[in-house]
Amino acid sequence: MNPNLIIDASYFAAAFLFIYGLKRMSSPVTARSGIQVAGLGMAVAIIASFLYFFNVSEEAKPHVVTNAILAAIALLIGLGWAWSSGKKVAMTAMPQMVAIYNGLGGGAAALIAAVELLGGHATGTIELVVTILGALIGSISFSGSVIAWAKLDGRINKTWRVKGQQLINGTVMLITLAIGAYIIFGAHGQAPTALVIAFFAGALVFGVLMTMPIGGADMPVVISLYNAFTGLAVGMEGFVLQNPALMIAGMVVGSAGTLLTLLMAKAMNRSVSNVIFSNFGVSGDEQQGEIKGSQKPADAGDAAINMRYASKVIIAPGYGLAVAQAQHKLYEFVKLLQDAGVEVKFAIHPVAGRMPGHMNVLLAEAGVPYDLIFDMEDINGEFKEADVAIVIGANDTVNPAARTNKSSPIYGMPILNVDQAKQVYVVKRGQGKGYSGVENELFFADNTNLVYGDAQKVMVSMIQAIKSLEGGH
Amino acid sequence: MDVTTSITGFVALYIFMLAAFTGYEIIGRVPAILHTPLMSGSNFVHGIVVVGAIYALMNATNPLEQGIGFVGVLFGAANAAGGYVVTERMLEMFKPSDKKKA
């Protein structure tokens, strides 16, 4: 039996299962089976790939047993580490885990290219161009994702930025491209090792330089962009290896990831190039106008009772809710309100949490059914009719300055219209600013009261207030 | 590169074009609540790179190539396994409201 036939058939099956799986993932009802279908495809492809054992090049024959053992060991370590870390990671820390797994994929694509280039395996011009491009994109995705992970994980806090940064970035990119061009057209793939290393070093440094100046609030867009990058790099190395499974899977992810990146950037009312090249995040506190009014505190119990007798309450949760691990308490409170006949809805800003849809995941984790949860466009018209809007751990996504204040750095970003509700409560820890560093006019509005405290503790006092009310008559 | 049937320039372009449209169509109609799981799911799918890394490692002829290939397989495997676990954990939490609520 020809092992190649089995390998090819397995890859065909894997490509089909990936696409079918992704398709099923695009509806909440079938999503879970979707990832399982795709997972089956992956298992089939990985097992089949060990059949290469019977079909290596002549020069590699003496090494093939060692190579196979090495492959098995690497596979087991990689699978084991990622499986256990993925099981353990808290849902709030999920975006940075996606970033790191994605970066590793980009790194793997770059390493495949490194083997091709260092061994002088790739020779044709087209083959070399594609190898070099894949190496470049994969390396940038790798080092950039590592920086994105470190930033989101709080390991790098400052936004590193120097004068003439774009000039430096541009220079590094040009030098890297020049080396790449020499490897292709000058050395025809037989470049000295030092040059190949210099090429990869340049690409890796560029990934770091490109990611360092980007503020934390923009990181989801960047992660999504690198996800698309890795897809493209994988697709390109798939062409070099003449492997259609890599080509198809890589390119599907490349285009899907690009679209997802554009959707995310659009939700923040910014273009992708704006995210990457502009200096959002630190320039924020420069030109802010005076805000009139004062912040009025409110007691958690009073706020709870007010909501208990409202007819419609809309909740605008943000990342602060998840950080305080208050989702479960919040849902308990919501159920009490529902039992009292209050109509409760959740309003989710497209970038609530740290990624589009991240808040939905966090609420789902707490058991909140997804038919109580509404996207911004669907619910923004309803705030006018709401008696109470309660903002928990959100800030920039409810800042009316985005609508009115042209000098605000978040001007133009679509926001939740919580300020249109009759009464607004804002649960927050202190008088700090939001992730973007912008002061929030909402907190000073006449119809806004602030409930200070840790979100979880506030939710507990709210639940107690309702329960003692029910028990007391 | 001589092991499988060769995919020449234009056939590769056709594959890339059709795959790109497929990816676009799949994501284009997805509700916002699934954006994060889908990003994670697509992150899992490009973990297929591990297969390419296994091929490269199998054909390694010297310690340098073996070393690079080893790390490549390690990275690719982590991408695939991590992507799968995180995506599945997210998706298993999505449930519609069942009994309660009139």
Coordinates of C-alpha atoms in Angstrom, one line a residue, chain A residues 118-450:
Chain A
L118 CA 19.2 26.6 5.8
G119 CA 19.2 23.3 4.1
G120 CA 19.0 24.9 0.7
H121 CA 16.0 22.7 -0.2
A122 CA 14.0 25.5 -1.7
T123 CA 15.4 26.5 -5.1
G124 CA 12.9 27.9 -7.6
T125 CA 12.3 31.6 -7.6
I126 CA 8.5 31.3 -6.8
E127 CA 9.2 28.7 -4.2
L128 CA 11.8 31.0 -2.6
V129 CA 9.6 34.0 -2.7
V130 CA 6.8 32.1 -1.0
T131 CA 9.2 30.6 1.6
I132 CA 10.7 34.0 2.5
L133 CA 7.2 35.7 2.7
G134 CA 5.9 32.9 5.0
A135 CA 9.1 33.1 7.1
L136 CA 8.7 36.8 7.4
I137 CA 5.0 36.8 8.3
G138 CA 5.3 33.8 10.6
S139 CA 8.3 35.4 12.5
I140 CA 6.4 38.7 13.0
S141 CA 3.4 36.8 14.2
F142 CA 5.5 34.9 16.6
S143 CA 7.4 37.7 18.3
G144 CA 4.4 40.1 18.0
S145 CA 2.1 37.6 19.7
V146 CA 4.6 37.0 22.5
I147 CA 4.7 40.7 23.2
A148 CA 0.9 40.9 23.0
W149 CA 0.7 38.0 25.4
A150 CA 3.1 39.7 27.8
K151 CA 1.2 42.9 27.7
L152 CA -2.2 41.4 28.3
D153 CA -0.8 39.2 31.0
G154 CA 0.6 42.3 32.7
R155 CA 4.2 41.3 32.3
I156 CA 4.9 44.4 30.2
N157 CA 3.1 47.4 31.5
K158 CA 4.6 50.3 29.8
T159 CA 3.9 51.3 26.3
W160 CA 7.4 51.6 24.9
R161 CA 7.6 54.4 22.4
V162 CA 10.4 56.5 21.1
K163 CA 10.7 59.5 18.8
G164 CA 11.0 58.5 15.2
Q165 CA 9.7 55.0 15.9
Q166 CA 8.1 54.6 12.5
L167 CA 11.4 55.5 10.9
I168 CA 13.2 52.8 13.0
N169 CA 10.5 50.2 12.2
G170 CA 10.6 51.1 8.5
T171 CA 14.4 50.8 8.5
V172 CA 14.4 47.4 10.1
M173 CA 11.7 46.2 7.7
L174 CA 13.7 47.4 4.7
I175 CA 16.9 45.8 5.8
T176 CA 15.0 42.5 6.4
L177 CA 13.4 42.7 3.0
A178 CA 16.7 43.4 1.4
I179 CA 18.3 40.4 3.0
G180 CA 15.3 38.3 1.9
A181 CA 15.6 39.6 -1.6
Y182 CA 19.2 38.7 -1.7
I183 CA 18.5 35.2 -0.5
I184 CA 16.0 34.8 -3.3
F185 CA 17.6 36.6 -6.2
G186 CA 21.3 36.8 -5.3
A187 CA 22.0 33.5 -3.6
H188 CA 19.1 31.5 -5.2
G189 CA 18.4 29.8 -1.9
Q190 CA 22.0 28.8 -1.2
A191 CA 22.7 31.8 1.2
P192 CA 25.2 31.5 4.0
T193 CA 23.7 30.5 7.4
A194 CA 24.6 33.9 9.0
L195 CA 22.5 35.7 6.4
V196 CA 19.5 33.4 7.0
I197 CA 19.8 34.0 10.7
A198 CA 20.0 37.8 10.1
F199 CA 16.8 37.6 8.1
F200 CA 14.9 35.8 10.8
A201 CA 16.4 38.1 13.5
G202 CA 15.2 41.2 11.5
A203 CA 11.7 39.8 11.1
L204 CA 11.5 38.9 14.8
V205 CA 12.7 42.3 15.9
F206 CA 10.2 43.9 13.6
G207 CA 7.4 42.0 15.3
V208 CA 8.5 43.3 18.6
L209 CA 8.9 46.9 17.4
M210 CA 5.5 46.8 15.7
T211 CA 3.7 45.5 18.8
M212 CA 5.4 47.4 21.7
P213 CA 3.8 50.8 21.0
I214 CA 0.3 49.4 20.8
G215 CA -1.9 50.2 23.8
G216 CA -3.7 47.4 25.7
A217 CA -7.1 48.5 24.5
D218 CA -6.1 47.8 20.9
M219 CA -4.6 44.4 21.6
P220 CA -7.6 42.3 20.5
V221 CA -7.3 43.8 17.0
V222 CA -3.6 43.0 17.0
I223 CA -4.1 39.4 18.2
S224 CA -6.7 38.9 15.5
L225 CA -4.4 40.4 12.9
Y226 CA -1.6 38.0 14.0
N227 CA -4.0 35.1 13.9
A228 CA -4.6 36.0 10.2
F229 CA -0.8 36.4 9.7
T230 CA -0.2 32.9 11.1
G231 CA -2.8 31.5 8.8
L232 CA -1.2 33.1 5.8
A233 CA 2.3 31.9 6.9
V234 CA 1.0 28.4 7.3
G235 CA -0.7 28.5 3.9
M236 CA 2.5 29.7 2.2
E237 CA 4.7 27.1 3.9
G238 CA 2.0 24.6 2.8
F239 CA 2.7 25.6 -0.8
V240 CA 6.5 25.2 -0.3
L241 CA 5.9 21.7 1.2
Q242 CA 3.3 20.9 -1.5
N243 CA 0.9 20.1 1.2
P244 CA -2.7 21.1 0.3
A245 CA -4.1 20.6 3.8
L246 CA -1.8 23.4 5.1
M247 CA -2.6 25.5 2.1
I248 CA -6.3 25.3 2.5
A249 CA -6.4 25.5 6.3
G250 CA -3.9 28.3 6.3
M251 CA -5.7 30.4 3.7
V252 CA -9.1 29.8 5.2
V253 CA -7.8 31.2 8.5
G254 CA -5.9 33.9 6.7
S255 CA -9.0 35.3 5.1
A256 CA -11.4 34.6 8.0
G257 CA -8.9 36.2 10.4
T258 CA -8.5 39.2 8.2
L259 CA -12.3 39.7 8.0
L260 CA -12.5 39.2 11.8
T261 CA -9.8 41.8 12.3
L262 CA -11.7 44.3 10.1
L263 CA -14.9 43.7 12.0
M264 CA -13.2 44.3 15.3
A265 CA -11.5 47.5 14.1
K266 CA -14.9 48.6 12.8
A267 CA -16.5 48.0 16.1
M268 CA -14.0 50.4 17.7
N269 CA -14.5 52.8 14.8
R270 CA -10.8 52.7 13.9
S271 CA -9.0 51.4 10.8
V272 CA -6.5 48.6 11.2
S273 CA -3.6 50.9 10.0
N274 CA -4.8 53.4 12.6
V275 CA -4.5 50.8 15.3
I276 CA -1.0 49.8 14.2
F277 CA 0.5 53.2 13.4
S278 CA -1.2 55.7 15.6
N279 CA -0.3 56.5 19.2
F280 CA -3.6 55.8 20.9
G281 CA -3.6 55.2 24.6
V282 CA -1.0 57.6 26.0
S283 CA -1.9 60.7 24.0
G284 CA -5.4 60.4 25.6
D285 CA -4.9 62.7 28.6
E286 CA -3.6 65.7 26.7
Q287 CA -6.5 67.7 25.5
Q288 CA -9.5 67.0 27.7
G289 CA -12.1 69.7 28.3
E290 CA -13.4 70.5 31.7
I291 CA -16.2 68.2 32.8
K292 CA -19.1 69.8 34.7
G293 CA -21.0 68.3 37.5
S294 CA -19.9 66.0 40.3
Q295 CA -19.8 62.3 40.9
K296 CA -22.7 61.3 43.2
P297 CA -22.2 58.1 45.2
A298 CA -25.1 55.7 45.9
D299 CA -25.6 52.8 48.3
A300 CA -25.6 49.3 46.8
G301 CA -28.8 48.4 48.7
D302 CA -30.7 51.5 47.6
A303 CA -29.7 50.9 44.0
A304 CA -30.8 47.2 44.2
I305 CA -34.2 48.2 45.6
N306 CA -34.7 50.8 43.0
M307 CA -34.1 48.1 40.4
R308 CA -36.4 45.7 42.1
Y309 CA -39.3 48.1 41.5
A310 CA -38.3 49.1 38.0
S311 CA -40.0 47.6 35.0
K312 CA -37.0 47.4 32.8
V313 CA -33.3 47.1 33.7
I314 CA -30.5 47.0 31.2
I315 CA -27.1 45.8 32.3
A316 CA -23.9 47.0 30.6
P317 CA -21.1 44.7 31.8
G318 CA -17.4 45.3 31.1
Y319 CA -14.1 43.6 31.8
G320 CA -14.1 44.9 35.4
L321 CA -17.0 42.6 36.1
A322 CA -15.0 39.6 35.0
V323 CA -11.8 40.7 36.8
A324 CA -13.9 40.8 40.1
Q325 CA -15.3 37.4 39.2
A326 CA -18.7 38.8 39.8
Q327 CA -20.6 37.2 36.8
H328 CA -22.1 34.5 38.9
K329 CA -23.4 36.9 41.6
L330 CA -24.6 39.2 38.9
Y331 CA -26.7 36.5 37.4
E332 CA -28.1 35.5 40.8
F333 CA -29.2 39.1 41.2
V334 CA -30.7 39.1 37.7
K335 CA -32.7 36.0 38.6
L336 CA -34.1 37.8 41.7
L337 CA -35.1 40.7 39.6
Q338 CA -36.7 38.4 37.0
D339 CA -38.7 36.6 39.8
A340 CA -40.0 40.1 40.8
G341 CA -41.2 40.6 37.3
V342 CA -38.5 43.0 36.1
E343 CA -37.5 42.7 32.5
V344 CA -33.7 42.4 32.4
K345 CA -31.5 42.5 29.4
F346 CA -27.7 42.5 29.0
A347 CA -26.2 45.0 26.5
I348 CA -22.9 44.0 25.1
H349 CA -20.6 46.5 23.5
P350 CA -18.7 44.9 20.6
V351 CA -15.4 45.3 22.4
A352 CA -16.6 44.6 25.9
G353 CA -14.0 42.4 27.6
R354 CA -10.8 42.1 25.9
M355 CA -12.0 40.8 22.5
P356 CA -15.2 41.0 20.6
G357 CA -17.5 38.5 22.1
H358 CA -15.3 37.9 25.1
M359 CA -18.0 39.2 27.4
N360 CA -20.5 36.8 25.9
V361 CA -18.1 34.0 26.8
L362 CA -17.7 35.3 30.4
L363 CA -21.5 35.6 30.9
A364 CA -22.1 32.2 29.4
E365 CA -19.6 30.8 31.9
A366 CA -21.8 32.2 34.6
G367 CA -24.8 30.4 33.1
V368 CA -26.5 33.5 31.6
P369 CA -28.6 32.2 28.7
Y370 CA -27.6 33.8 25.4
D371 CA -31.1 35.0 24.6
L372 CA -30.9 37.6 27.4
I373 CA -27.8 39.0 25.8
F374 CA -28.1 41.7 23.1
D375 CA -25.6 43.3 20.8
M376 CA -25.1 47.0 20.8
E377 CA -27.1 47.7 17.6
D378 CA -30.0 45.7 18.8
I379 CA -30.4 47.3 22.2
N380 CA -29.2 50.8 21.9
G381 CA -32.7 52.0 21.0
E382 CA -34.1 50.5 24.2
F383 CA -32.2 52.5 26.7
K384 CA -34.7 55.3 26.4
E385 CA -37.4 53.1 27.7
A386 CA -35.3 51.6 30.5
D387 CA -35.9 52.7 34.1
V388 CA -32.4 51.7 35.2
A389 CA -29.2 51.1 33.3
I390 CA -26.5 49.6 35.4
V391 CA -22.9 49.7 34.3
I392 CA -20.6 47.2 35.9
G393 CA -16.9 47.4 35.3
A394 CA -17.2 49.1 32.0
N395 CA -16.0 52.6 31.2
D396 CA -14.9 53.7 27.7
T397 CA -17.7 51.7 26.0
V398 CA -20.3 53.9 27.8
N399 CA -18.5 57.3 27.6
P400 CA -20.8 59.8 25.9
A401 CA -17.7 61.8 25.0
A402 CA -17.4 59.4 22.1
R403 CA -20.5 61.0 20.6
T404 CA -20.0 64.6 21.4
N405 CA -16.4 65.6 22.3
K406 CA -14.4 65.9 19.1
S407 CA -11.1 66.3 21.0
S408 CA -11.5 63.0 22.9
P409 CA -9.3 60.2 21.7
I410 CA -12.3 57.9 21.7
Y411 CA -14.4 60.3 19.6
G412 CA -16.4 58.4 17.0
M413 CA -16.3 55.0 18.7
P414 CA -19.9 53.6 18.9
I415 CA -21.0 53.4 22.5
L416 CA -23.9 52.0 24.5
N417 CA -26.4 54.7 25.1
V418 CA -26.7 54.0 28.8
D419 CA -26.9 57.7 29.6
Q420 CA -30.4 57.8 28.0
A421 CA -31.9 55.6 30.7
K422 CA -33.9 57.3 33.4
Q423 CA -31.4 56.3 36.1
V424 CA -27.9 55.1 35.6
Y425 CA -25.9 53.2 38.2
V426 CA -22.2 52.7 37.7
V427 CA -20.4 50.1 39.8
K428 CA -16.7 50.7 40.0
R429 CA -13.9 50.3 42.3
G430 CA -12.7 53.9 42.6
Q431 CA -12.6 57.2 40.7
G432 CA -10.1 56.0 38.2
K433 CA -10.2 56.3 34.4
G434 CA -10.9 53.6 31.8
Y435 CA -8.5 51.4 29.9
S436 CA -7.9 54.2 27.4
G437 CA -7.1 56.7 30.1
V438 CA -10.0 59.0 29.2
E439 CA -12.2 60.7 31.8
N440 CA -15.8 59.6 31.6
E441 CA -18.5 62.3 31.4
L442 CA -21.2 59.8 32.2
F443 CA -20.0 59.6 35.8
F444 CA -20.7 63.3 36.2
A445 CA -24.2 63.3 34.6
D446 CA -27.3 64.3 36.6
N447 CA -29.0 60.9 36.3
T448 CA -25.9 58.9 37.2
N449 CA -25.0 57.6 40.7
L450 CA -21.9 55.7 41.4

